[in-house]
């Protein structure tokens, strides 16, 4: 849950009559949309004059199975390149891969930037030069392996 905007009030020392809060929620694939709505309703239940509505909605998409041969190949290649096992996670809505998965195609997102605080979509989004250059080498190796080189 990320608060991405807040508006309301007319000046500093006046309590606003109405306030709007914009919140970005990425629904994990293992939670049904109905369940997420129930969770949000439980958070605001009993609060005076609080309501919520969905303005943009992307339904959750299926994940690519961890035993998919491409994922297994990717994980093995990353382990060889990095010297440690890669972390397999799901980032709901994090990229356009959700549209591929929605169409029934397996999709893999990969961020081989090691040793950095993840700052994607942060107000100070950045990647240090050395890990970025290392990630290029890793991408090249993964492409070679996937192409059978």
Short mmCIF file of N, CA and C in Angstrom, two decimals:
data_model
loop_
_atom_site.label_atom_id
_atom_site.label_comp_id
_atom_site.label_asym_id
_atom_site.label_seq_id
_atom_site.Cartn_x
_atom_site.Cartn_y
_atom_site.Cartn_z
N UNK A 1 0.86 -1.17 0.00
CA UNK A 1 0.00 0.00 0.00
C UNK A 1 0.90 1.22 0.00
N UNK A 2 0.74 2.07 -1.02
CA UNK A 2 1.54 3.30 -1.13
C UNK A 2 0.62 4.49 -1.28
N UNK A 3 0.76 5.47 -0.38
CA UNK A 3 0.03 6.72 -0.54
C UNK A 3 0.77 7.53 -1.59
N UNK A 4 0.07 7.88 -2.67
CA UNK A 4 0.73 8.58 -3.78
C UNK A 4 0.22 10.00 -3.97
N UNK A 5 -0.80 10.40 -3.21
CA UNK A 5 -1.30 11.76 -3.33
C UNK A 5 -2.27 12.07 -2.22
N UNK A 6 -2.36 13.36 -1.88
CA UNK A 6 -3.27 13.80 -0.82
C UNK A 6 -3.67 15.24 -1.12
N UNK A 7 -4.97 15.51 -1.17
CA UNK A 7 -5.43 16.87 -1.39
C UNK A 7 -6.55 17.19 -0.42
N UNK A 8 -6.68 18.47 -0.08
CA UNK A 8 -7.76 18.89 0.80
C UNK A 8 -7.36 20.13 1.58
N UNK A 9 -8.36 20.83 2.06
CA UNK A 9 -8.12 22.01 2.88
C UNK A 9 -7.93 23.27 2.06
N UNK A 10 -7.99 24.39 2.78
CA UNK A 10 -7.85 25.69 2.11
C UNK A 10 -6.65 26.48 2.60
N UNK A 11 -6.18 26.16 3.82
CA UNK A 11 -4.98 26.80 4.32
C UNK A 11 -4.45 26.01 5.51
N UNK A 12 -3.28 26.39 6.01
CA UNK A 12 -2.53 25.63 6.99
C UNK A 12 -3.28 25.37 8.29
N UNK A 13 -3.96 26.36 8.84
CA UNK A 13 -4.53 26.21 10.18
C UNK A 13 -6.04 25.92 10.19
N UNK A 14 -6.58 25.41 9.10
CA UNK A 14 -8.01 25.10 9.00
C UNK A 14 -8.16 23.61 8.71
N UNK A 15 -8.95 22.92 9.56
CA UNK A 15 -9.20 21.50 9.33
C UNK A 15 -10.05 21.35 8.07
N UNK A 16 -9.61 20.55 7.12
CA UNK A 16 -10.37 20.43 5.87
C UNK A 16 -11.71 19.71 6.08
N UNK A 17 -12.72 20.18 5.36
CA UNK A 17 -14.02 19.53 5.40
C UNK A 17 -14.00 18.22 4.63
N UNK A 18 -13.21 18.17 3.57
CA UNK A 18 -13.09 16.99 2.73
C UNK A 18 -11.62 16.80 2.38
N UNK A 19 -11.21 15.55 2.31
CA UNK A 19 -9.84 15.25 1.94
C UNK A 19 -9.85 14.05 1.01
N UNK A 20 -9.03 14.08 -0.02
CA UNK A 20 -8.88 12.95 -0.93
C UNK A 20 -7.48 12.38 -0.78
N UNK A 21 -7.43 11.07 -0.72
CA UNK A 21 -6.17 10.36 -0.59
C UNK A 21 -6.06 9.39 -1.76
N UNK A 22 -4.97 9.46 -2.50
CA UNK A 22 -4.74 8.51 -3.60
C UNK A 22 -3.80 7.43 -3.07
N UNK A 23 -4.21 6.18 -3.23
CA UNK A 23 -3.44 5.06 -2.71
C UNK A 23 -3.25 4.04 -3.83
N UNK A 24 -2.02 3.58 -3.99
CA UNK A 24 -1.73 2.53 -4.96
C UNK A 24 -1.58 1.22 -4.21
N UNK A 25 -2.40 0.25 -4.60
CA UNK A 25 -2.35 -1.07 -3.97
C UNK A 25 -2.13 -2.10 -5.07
N UNK A 26 -1.07 -2.87 -4.95
CA UNK A 26 -0.79 -3.95 -5.90
C UNK A 26 -1.30 -5.24 -5.29
N UNK A 27 -2.29 -5.84 -5.88
CA UNK A 27 -2.91 -7.05 -5.36
C UNK A 27 -2.05 -8.27 -5.70
N UNK A 28 -1.54 -8.97 -4.68
CA UNK A 28 -0.76 -10.18 -4.97
C UNK A 28 -1.63 -11.24 -5.65
N UNK A 29 -1.02 -12.08 -6.48
CA UNK A 29 -1.80 -13.09 -7.21
C UNK A 29 -2.52 -14.09 -6.31
N UNK A 30 -2.06 -14.23 -5.06
CA UNK A 30 -2.70 -15.21 -4.18
C UNK A 30 -3.87 -14.64 -3.39
N UNK A 31 -4.23 -13.38 -3.63
CA UNK A 31 -5.38 -12.77 -2.95
C UNK A 31 -6.43 -12.40 -4.00
N UNK A 32 -7.64 -12.88 -3.78
CA UNK A 32 -8.74 -12.57 -4.70
C UNK A 32 -9.14 -11.11 -4.52
N UNK A 33 -9.60 -10.50 -5.59
CA UNK A 33 -9.99 -9.09 -5.55
C UNK A 33 -11.09 -8.87 -4.51
N UNK A 34 -12.03 -9.78 -4.43
CA UNK A 34 -13.11 -9.67 -3.44
C UNK A 34 -12.52 -9.64 -2.03
N UNK A 35 -11.53 -10.48 -1.79
CA UNK A 35 -10.87 -10.53 -0.48
C UNK A 35 -10.15 -9.21 -0.19
N UNK A 36 -9.48 -8.64 -1.19
CA UNK A 36 -8.80 -7.37 -1.00
C UNK A 36 -9.80 -6.27 -0.66
N UNK A 37 -10.92 -6.23 -1.37
CA UNK A 37 -11.95 -5.24 -1.07
C UNK A 37 -12.47 -5.40 0.36
N UNK A 38 -12.64 -6.64 0.81
CA UNK A 38 -13.09 -6.89 2.18
C UNK A 38 -12.07 -6.39 3.19
N UNK A 39 -10.78 -6.58 2.89
CA UNK A 39 -9.72 -6.10 3.78
C UNK A 39 -9.78 -4.58 3.89
N UNK A 40 -9.91 -3.89 2.76
CA UNK A 40 -9.98 -2.43 2.78
C UNK A 40 -11.23 -1.97 3.54
N UNK A 41 -12.37 -2.62 3.29
CA UNK A 41 -13.59 -2.28 4.02
C UNK A 41 -13.38 -2.43 5.53
N UNK A 42 -12.67 -3.49 5.96
CA UNK A 42 -12.45 -3.69 7.40
C UNK A 42 -11.56 -2.59 7.99
N UNK A 43 -10.64 -2.06 7.17
CA UNK A 43 -9.78 -0.97 7.66
C UNK A 43 -10.58 0.29 7.94
N UNK A 44 -11.58 0.59 7.12
CA UNK A 44 -12.31 1.85 7.27
C UNK A 44 -13.64 1.69 7.99
N UNK A 45 -14.02 0.44 8.32
CA UNK A 45 -15.28 0.18 9.01
C UNK A 45 -15.31 0.94 10.34
N UNK A 46 -16.38 1.68 10.55
CA UNK A 46 -16.55 2.42 11.80
C UNK A 46 -15.96 3.82 11.80
N UNK A 47 -15.21 4.17 10.76
CA UNK A 47 -14.68 5.52 10.67
C UNK A 47 -15.78 6.46 10.16
N UNK A 48 -15.89 7.61 10.74
CA UNK A 48 -16.93 8.57 10.35
C UNK A 48 -16.68 9.11 8.95
N UNK A 49 -17.69 9.12 8.14
CA UNK A 49 -17.66 9.76 6.82
C UNK A 49 -16.46 9.39 5.96
N UNK A 50 -16.06 8.14 6.01
CA UNK A 50 -14.96 7.69 5.16
C UNK A 50 -15.53 6.74 4.12
N UNK A 51 -15.20 7.00 2.88
CA UNK A 51 -15.62 6.10 1.81
C UNK A 51 -14.43 5.92 0.87
N UNK A 52 -14.54 4.91 0.02
CA UNK A 52 -13.48 4.68 -0.95
C UNK A 52 -14.07 4.14 -2.23
N UNK A 53 -13.32 4.37 -3.30
CA UNK A 53 -13.74 3.85 -4.60
C UNK A 53 -12.50 3.50 -5.40
N UNK A 54 -12.70 2.61 -6.35
CA UNK A 54 -11.63 2.21 -7.25
C UNK A 54 -11.69 3.10 -8.47
N UNK A 55 -10.57 3.72 -8.81
CA UNK A 55 -10.55 4.56 -10.02
C UNK A 55 -9.82 3.88 -11.16
N UNK A 56 -8.79 3.12 -10.84
CA UNK A 56 -8.06 2.34 -11.84
C UNK A 56 -7.93 0.94 -11.26
N UNK A 57 -8.24 -0.05 -12.07
CA UNK A 57 -8.21 -1.40 -11.54
C UNK A 57 -7.61 -2.35 -12.56
N UNK A 58 -6.61 -3.08 -12.14
CA UNK A 58 -6.03 -4.15 -12.96
C UNK A 58 -6.21 -5.44 -12.20
N UNK A 59 -6.95 -6.38 -12.76
CA UNK A 59 -7.15 -7.64 -12.04
C UNK A 59 -5.82 -8.40 -11.91
N UNK A 60 -5.70 -9.20 -10.83
CA UNK A 60 -4.47 -9.98 -10.69
C UNK A 60 -4.33 -10.98 -11.83
N UNK A 61 -3.11 -11.26 -12.19
CA UNK A 61 -2.85 -12.22 -13.27
C UNK A 61 -2.17 -13.44 -12.68
N UNK A 62 -2.29 -14.58 -13.36
CA UNK A 62 -1.62 -15.78 -12.85
C UNK A 62 -0.11 -15.61 -12.88
N UNK A 63 0.57 -16.32 -12.01
CA UNK A 63 2.03 -16.28 -12.02
C UNK A 63 2.55 -17.41 -12.89
N UNK A 64 3.75 -17.25 -13.40
CA UNK A 64 4.41 -18.32 -14.14
C UNK A 64 4.92 -19.32 -13.11
N UNK A 65 4.60 -20.58 -13.30
CA UNK A 65 4.96 -21.61 -12.32
C UNK A 65 6.47 -21.67 -12.11
N UNK A 66 6.90 -21.81 -10.85
CA UNK A 66 8.34 -21.89 -10.56
C UNK A 66 9.03 -23.07 -11.23
N UNK A 67 8.28 -24.12 -11.58
CA UNK A 67 8.91 -25.27 -12.23
C UNK A 67 8.90 -25.14 -13.76
N UNK A 68 8.56 -23.95 -14.25
CA UNK A 68 8.64 -23.69 -15.69
C UNK A 68 10.10 -23.85 -16.12
N UNK A 69 10.37 -24.53 -17.22
CA UNK A 69 11.76 -24.77 -17.62
C UNK A 69 12.56 -23.48 -17.83
N UNK A 70 11.91 -22.41 -18.26
CA UNK A 70 12.63 -21.14 -18.44
C UNK A 70 13.04 -20.54 -17.10
N UNK A 71 12.17 -20.66 -16.12
CA UNK A 71 12.52 -20.14 -14.79
C UNK A 71 13.65 -20.98 -14.21
N UNK A 72 13.58 -22.29 -14.36
CA UNK A 72 14.65 -23.15 -13.86
C UNK A 72 15.98 -22.82 -14.53
N UNK A 73 15.95 -22.59 -15.84
CA UNK A 73 17.16 -22.22 -16.58
C UNK A 73 17.69 -20.86 -16.11
N UNK A 74 16.79 -19.92 -15.93
CA UNK A 74 17.18 -18.58 -15.46
C UNK A 74 17.81 -18.66 -14.07
N UNK A 75 17.17 -19.37 -13.16
CA UNK A 75 17.70 -19.46 -11.79
C UNK A 75 19.07 -20.13 -11.76
N UNK A 76 19.24 -21.17 -12.57
CA UNK A 76 20.54 -21.85 -12.61
C UNK A 76 21.62 -20.93 -13.19
N UNK A 77 21.28 -20.20 -14.24
CA UNK A 77 22.25 -19.26 -14.85
C UNK A 77 22.62 -18.16 -13.87
N UNK A 78 21.63 -17.61 -13.18
CA UNK A 78 21.92 -16.55 -12.20
C UNK A 78 22.78 -17.08 -11.06
N UNK A 79 22.53 -18.30 -10.63
CA UNK A 79 23.34 -18.88 -9.56
C UNK A 79 24.79 -19.02 -10.01
N UNK A 80 25.00 -19.45 -11.27
CA UNK A 80 26.36 -19.58 -11.80
C UNK A 80 27.03 -18.21 -11.91
N UNK A 81 26.30 -17.21 -12.36
CA UNK A 81 26.87 -15.88 -12.57
C UNK A 81 27.13 -15.13 -11.26
N UNK A 82 26.20 -15.27 -10.30
CA UNK A 82 26.30 -14.51 -9.07
C UNK A 82 27.00 -15.26 -7.94
N UNK A 83 27.04 -16.59 -8.06
CA UNK A 83 27.65 -17.38 -7.02
C UNK A 83 26.73 -17.67 -5.84
N UNK A 84 25.51 -17.18 -5.90
CA UNK A 84 24.51 -17.43 -4.85
C UNK A 84 23.16 -17.66 -5.52
N UNK A 85 22.26 -18.36 -4.85
CA UNK A 85 20.93 -18.57 -5.45
C UNK A 85 20.19 -17.24 -5.60
N UNK A 86 19.45 -17.11 -6.68
CA UNK A 86 18.64 -15.92 -6.90
C UNK A 86 17.33 -16.05 -6.13
N UNK A 87 16.79 -14.93 -5.74
CA UNK A 87 15.52 -14.89 -5.02
C UNK A 87 14.39 -14.85 -6.03
N UNK A 88 13.47 -15.80 -5.93
CA UNK A 88 12.33 -15.86 -6.82
C UNK A 88 11.14 -15.22 -6.11
N UNK A 89 10.66 -14.12 -6.66
CA UNK A 89 9.53 -13.41 -6.07
C UNK A 89 8.55 -13.02 -7.16
N UNK A 90 7.38 -12.58 -6.75
CA UNK A 90 6.38 -12.09 -7.69
C UNK A 90 6.14 -10.62 -7.42
N UNK A 91 6.18 -9.81 -8.45
CA UNK A 91 5.89 -8.39 -8.34
C UNK A 91 4.60 -8.11 -9.09
N UNK A 92 3.47 -8.11 -8.39
CA UNK A 92 2.20 -7.90 -9.08
C UNK A 92 2.12 -6.51 -9.72
N UNK A 93 1.79 -6.49 -10.97
CA UNK A 93 1.62 -5.21 -11.66
C UNK A 93 2.90 -4.45 -11.91
N UNK A 94 4.05 -5.08 -11.67
CA UNK A 94 5.31 -4.36 -11.75
C UNK A 94 5.78 -4.09 -13.17
N UNK A 95 5.23 -4.81 -14.12
CA UNK A 95 5.69 -4.60 -15.49
C UNK A 95 4.62 -5.05 -16.47
N UNK A 96 4.92 -4.91 -17.72
CA UNK A 96 3.99 -5.34 -18.76
C UNK A 96 3.91 -6.86 -18.88
N UNK A 97 4.74 -7.58 -18.16
CA UNK A 97 4.68 -9.04 -18.23
C UNK A 97 3.33 -9.56 -17.77
N UNK A 98 2.62 -8.78 -16.97
CA UNK A 98 1.28 -9.23 -16.53
C UNK A 98 0.35 -9.41 -17.72
N UNK A 99 0.54 -8.62 -18.78
CA UNK A 99 -0.31 -8.75 -19.96
C UNK A 99 0.00 -10.04 -20.72
N UNK A 100 1.28 -10.43 -20.72
CA UNK A 100 1.65 -11.70 -21.34
C UNK A 100 1.08 -12.86 -20.55
N UNK A 101 1.22 -12.80 -19.22
CA UNK A 101 0.68 -13.87 -18.38
C UNK A 101 -0.84 -13.95 -18.52
N UNK A 102 -1.48 -12.79 -18.61
CA UNK A 102 -2.93 -12.75 -18.79
C UNK A 102 -3.35 -13.46 -20.07
N UNK A 103 -2.50 -13.39 -21.11
CA UNK A 103 -2.77 -14.04 -22.39
C UNK A 103 -2.34 -15.51 -22.39
N UNK A 104 -1.88 -16.00 -21.23
CA UNK A 104 -1.52 -17.41 -21.12
C UNK A 104 -0.08 -17.73 -21.46
N UNK A 105 0.76 -16.70 -21.67
CA UNK A 105 2.16 -16.93 -21.98
C UNK A 105 3.00 -16.81 -20.71
N UNK A 106 3.95 -17.71 -20.51
CA UNK A 106 4.83 -17.56 -19.34
C UNK A 106 5.67 -16.30 -19.49
N UNK A 107 5.86 -15.60 -18.39
CA UNK A 107 6.65 -14.36 -18.43
C UNK A 107 7.53 -14.30 -17.19
N UNK A 108 8.73 -13.80 -17.41
CA UNK A 108 9.72 -13.71 -16.34
C UNK A 108 10.22 -12.27 -16.29
N UNK A 109 10.24 -11.71 -15.10
CA UNK A 109 10.88 -10.41 -14.88
C UNK A 109 12.19 -10.68 -14.18
N UNK A 110 13.20 -9.94 -14.53
CA UNK A 110 14.49 -10.17 -13.91
C UNK A 110 15.15 -8.83 -13.63
N UNK A 111 15.65 -8.69 -12.42
CA UNK A 111 16.41 -7.50 -12.05
C UNK A 111 17.71 -7.98 -11.42
N UNK A 112 18.76 -8.13 -12.21
CA UNK A 112 20.00 -8.68 -11.68
C UNK A 112 20.91 -7.62 -11.06
N UNK A 113 20.35 -6.59 -10.49
CA UNK A 113 21.16 -5.55 -9.87
C UNK A 113 21.37 -5.95 -8.41
N UNK A 114 22.59 -6.28 -8.08
CA UNK A 114 22.93 -6.90 -6.80
C UNK A 114 23.50 -5.86 -5.84
N UNK A 115 23.12 -6.00 -4.57
CA UNK A 115 23.72 -5.18 -3.52
C UNK A 115 23.21 -3.76 -3.46
N UNK A 116 22.02 -3.51 -3.98
CA UNK A 116 21.45 -2.16 -3.98
C UNK A 116 20.09 -2.16 -3.32
N UNK A 117 19.75 -1.06 -2.72
CA UNK A 117 18.40 -0.88 -2.19
C UNK A 117 17.47 -0.68 -3.38
N UNK A 118 16.40 -1.48 -3.47
CA UNK A 118 15.48 -1.30 -4.59
C UNK A 118 14.73 0.03 -4.48
N UNK A 119 14.88 0.87 -5.47
CA UNK A 119 14.27 2.20 -5.45
C UNK A 119 13.37 2.44 -6.65
N UNK A 120 12.89 1.38 -7.28
CA UNK A 120 12.02 1.54 -8.45
C UNK A 120 10.80 2.35 -8.06
N UNK A 121 10.49 3.36 -8.84
CA UNK A 121 9.35 4.26 -8.66
C UNK A 121 9.46 5.11 -7.40
N UNK A 122 10.62 5.16 -6.78
CA UNK A 122 10.83 6.01 -5.62
C UNK A 122 11.08 7.44 -6.10
N UNK A 123 10.95 8.39 -5.21
CA UNK A 123 11.21 9.78 -5.59
C UNK A 123 12.68 10.00 -5.93
N UNK A 124 13.53 9.08 -5.49
CA UNK A 124 14.98 9.19 -5.73
C UNK A 124 15.47 7.93 -6.43
N UNK A 125 14.73 7.50 -7.47
CA UNK A 125 15.07 6.26 -8.17
C UNK A 125 16.44 6.37 -8.81
N UNK A 126 17.29 5.37 -8.54
CA UNK A 126 18.65 5.37 -9.10
C UNK A 126 19.27 3.99 -8.94
N UNK A 127 20.30 3.74 -9.72
CA UNK A 127 21.09 2.51 -9.61
C UNK A 127 22.56 2.95 -9.73
N UNK A 128 23.40 2.52 -8.80
CA UNK A 128 24.83 2.86 -8.92
C UNK A 128 25.43 2.28 -10.20
N UNK A 129 26.46 2.93 -10.71
CA UNK A 129 27.05 2.58 -11.99
C UNK A 129 27.58 1.14 -12.01
N UNK A 130 28.36 0.73 -11.01
CA UNK A 130 28.99 -0.60 -11.04
C UNK A 130 27.97 -1.74 -11.06
N UNK A 131 26.96 -1.74 -10.19
CA UNK A 131 25.95 -2.80 -10.27
C UNK A 131 25.18 -2.77 -11.60
N UNK A 132 24.97 -1.58 -12.16
CA UNK A 132 24.29 -1.48 -13.45
C UNK A 132 25.12 -2.16 -14.54
N UNK A 133 26.43 -1.87 -14.57
CA UNK A 133 27.30 -2.48 -15.57
C UNK A 133 27.38 -4.00 -15.38
N UNK A 134 27.41 -4.46 -14.12
CA UNK A 134 27.42 -5.90 -13.85
C UNK A 134 26.12 -6.53 -14.37
N UNK A 135 25.00 -5.83 -14.22
CA UNK A 135 23.72 -6.39 -14.68
C UNK A 135 23.70 -6.58 -16.19
N UNK A 136 24.40 -5.72 -16.92
CA UNK A 136 24.48 -5.88 -18.38
C UNK A 136 25.18 -7.20 -18.72
N UNK A 137 26.28 -7.49 -18.02
CA UNK A 137 26.98 -8.75 -18.24
C UNK A 137 26.07 -9.94 -17.94
N UNK A 138 25.28 -9.82 -16.87
CA UNK A 138 24.37 -10.92 -16.50
C UNK A 138 23.29 -11.09 -17.55
N UNK A 139 22.71 -9.99 -18.02
CA UNK A 139 21.70 -10.08 -19.08
C UNK A 139 22.29 -10.75 -20.32
N UNK A 140 23.52 -10.36 -20.72
CA UNK A 140 24.14 -10.97 -21.89
C UNK A 140 24.30 -12.48 -21.70
N UNK A 141 24.71 -12.90 -20.51
CA UNK A 141 24.90 -14.33 -20.25
C UNK A 141 23.56 -15.06 -20.29
N UNK A 142 22.53 -14.49 -19.70
CA UNK A 142 21.21 -15.12 -19.70
C UNK A 142 20.69 -15.26 -21.14
N UNK A 143 20.88 -14.23 -21.95
CA UNK A 143 20.44 -14.29 -23.35
C UNK A 143 21.20 -15.39 -24.09
N UNK A 144 22.52 -15.48 -23.87
CA UNK A 144 23.30 -16.54 -24.50
C UNK A 144 22.77 -17.91 -24.11
N UNK A 145 22.49 -18.11 -22.84
CA UNK A 145 21.99 -19.41 -22.37
C UNK A 145 20.62 -19.71 -22.98
N UNK A 146 19.73 -18.73 -22.99
CA UNK A 146 18.39 -18.95 -23.54
C UNK A 146 18.44 -19.21 -25.05
N UNK A 147 19.43 -18.65 -25.73
CA UNK A 147 19.56 -18.84 -27.18
C UNK A 147 20.38 -20.10 -27.51
N UNK A 148 20.87 -20.76 -26.48
CA UNK A 148 21.62 -21.99 -26.69
C UNK A 148 23.06 -21.77 -27.10
N UNK A 149 23.61 -20.61 -26.81
CA UNK A 149 25.00 -20.32 -27.20
C UNK A 149 25.98 -20.88 -26.19
#
